[in-house]
Short mmCIF file of C-alpha atoms in Angstrom, two decimals:
data_model
loop_
_atom_site.label_atom_id
_atom_site.label_comp_id
_atom_site.label_asym_id
_atom_site.label_seq_id
_atom_site.Cartn_x
_atom_site.Cartn_y
_atom_site.Cartn_z
CA MET I 1 14.55 -12.72 15.53
CA ALA I 2 11.22 -14.20 14.56
CA THR I 3 10.22 -17.61 15.74
CA LYS I 4 10.31 -20.40 13.17
CA ALA I 5 7.08 -22.01 12.11
CA GLY I 6 6.36 -25.22 13.95
CA ALA I 7 4.74 -28.46 12.97
CA PRO I 8 1.47 -28.43 11.01
CA GLY I 9 -1.42 -27.77 13.34
CA ASP I 10 0.76 -25.93 15.88
CA SER I 11 -1.34 -22.83 16.60
CA ASN I 12 1.57 -21.14 18.42
CA ALA I 13 3.83 -21.23 15.36
CA ALA I 14 4.32 -18.09 13.26
CA LYS I 15 3.63 -18.27 9.56
CA ALA I 16 7.00 -18.20 7.82
CA ASP I 17 5.65 -16.90 4.50
CA LYS I 18 4.43 -13.46 5.70
CA ALA I 19 5.48 -10.75 8.15
CA ALA I 20 3.85 -7.84 10.01
CA LEU I 21 5.59 -4.46 9.66
CA GLU I 22 5.78 -1.99 12.55
CA GLY I 23 7.01 1.57 12.32
CA GLY I 24 8.18 3.41 9.25
CA PRO I 25 6.17 5.92 7.22
CA ASP I 26 2.48 6.40 8.06
CA ASP I 27 1.51 6.24 4.38
CA LEU I 28 2.99 2.76 3.83
CA ARG I 29 -0.24 0.87 3.11
CA GLU I 30 0.80 -2.78 3.25
CA ARG I 31 1.50 -3.88 6.82
CA ILE I 32 1.37 -7.65 6.16
CA VAL I 33 3.93 -8.53 3.48
CA PRO I 34 5.26 -11.73 1.90
CA LEU I 35 8.66 -13.08 2.91
CA SER I 36 10.95 -14.26 0.15
CA ALA I 37 12.22 -17.83 0.32
CA PRO I 38 14.36 -19.87 0.83
CA GLU I 39 16.07 -17.99 3.69
CA PRO I 40 14.44 -18.47 7.14
CA ALA I 41 12.32 -15.54 8.33
CA GLU I 42 14.62 -14.76 11.28
CA LYS I 43 17.59 -14.23 8.94
CA GLN I 44 15.82 -11.90 6.52
CA ASP I 45 15.89 -8.12 6.56
CA LEU I 46 13.03 -6.71 4.52
CA LYS I 47 13.51 -3.93 1.96
CA ILE I 48 10.18 -2.40 0.91
CA PRO I 49 10.10 0.00 -2.09
CA HIS I 50 8.33 3.24 -1.12
CA ARG I 51 8.29 6.83 -2.48
CA GLY I 52 11.53 6.66 -4.47
CA GLY I 53 13.46 4.76 -1.84
CA TYR I 54 13.41 1.71 0.38
CA GLU I 55 12.10 1.22 3.92
CA HIS I 56 14.22 -1.34 5.79
CA TYR I 57 12.79 -3.65 8.46
CA ARG I 58 14.51 -6.13 10.79
CA ALA I 59 13.06 -9.24 12.43
CA THR I 60 12.10 -9.20 16.11
CA ARG I 61 11.35 -12.09 18.47
CA ARG I 62 7.71 -11.04 18.60
CA GLN I 63 4.72 -12.46 16.76
CA LYS I 64 1.40 -10.82 15.94
CA GLU I 65 -2.04 -12.32 15.49
CA THR I 66 -3.50 -11.06 12.18
CA PRO I 67 -6.47 -11.96 9.96
CA GLU I 68 -3.95 -14.08 8.02
CA GLY I 69 -2.77 -15.96 11.14
CA LYS I 70 0.15 -15.48 13.53
CA VAL I 71 3.12 -13.88 11.76
CA PRO I 72 6.59 -12.66 12.81
CA VAL I 73 6.94 -8.92 13.54
CA TYR I 74 9.54 -6.78 11.75
CA GLU I 75 10.47 -3.28 12.98
CA TRP I 76 11.48 -0.35 10.80
CA TRP I 77 15.11 0.69 11.23
CA GLU I 78 16.11 2.93 8.29
CA ARG I 79 15.27 4.43 4.92
CA THR I 80 17.58 4.54 1.91
CA GLU I 81 17.14 6.45 -1.34
CA ILE I 82 17.28 4.82 -4.77
CA ALA I 83 20.44 5.95 -6.58
CA GLU I 84 19.85 7.53 -9.98
#
């Protein structure tokens, strides 16, 4: 689970509006992605469209420092194909 964002000015708080992706396909370009609201970051699984399917990511307890600030880390756990 990702840590919730803290009070304004809390430099140890993760940004709740974006996430860092780890794992998955090497050709997945975006590694910092927006989180959809209103569900808290730690309750969201991410489903990223990619090459005719979806890459699925789950929240971890880790955070990562990025050019966009500290964000929760999500790890890849499976791929599903889009049904035709």
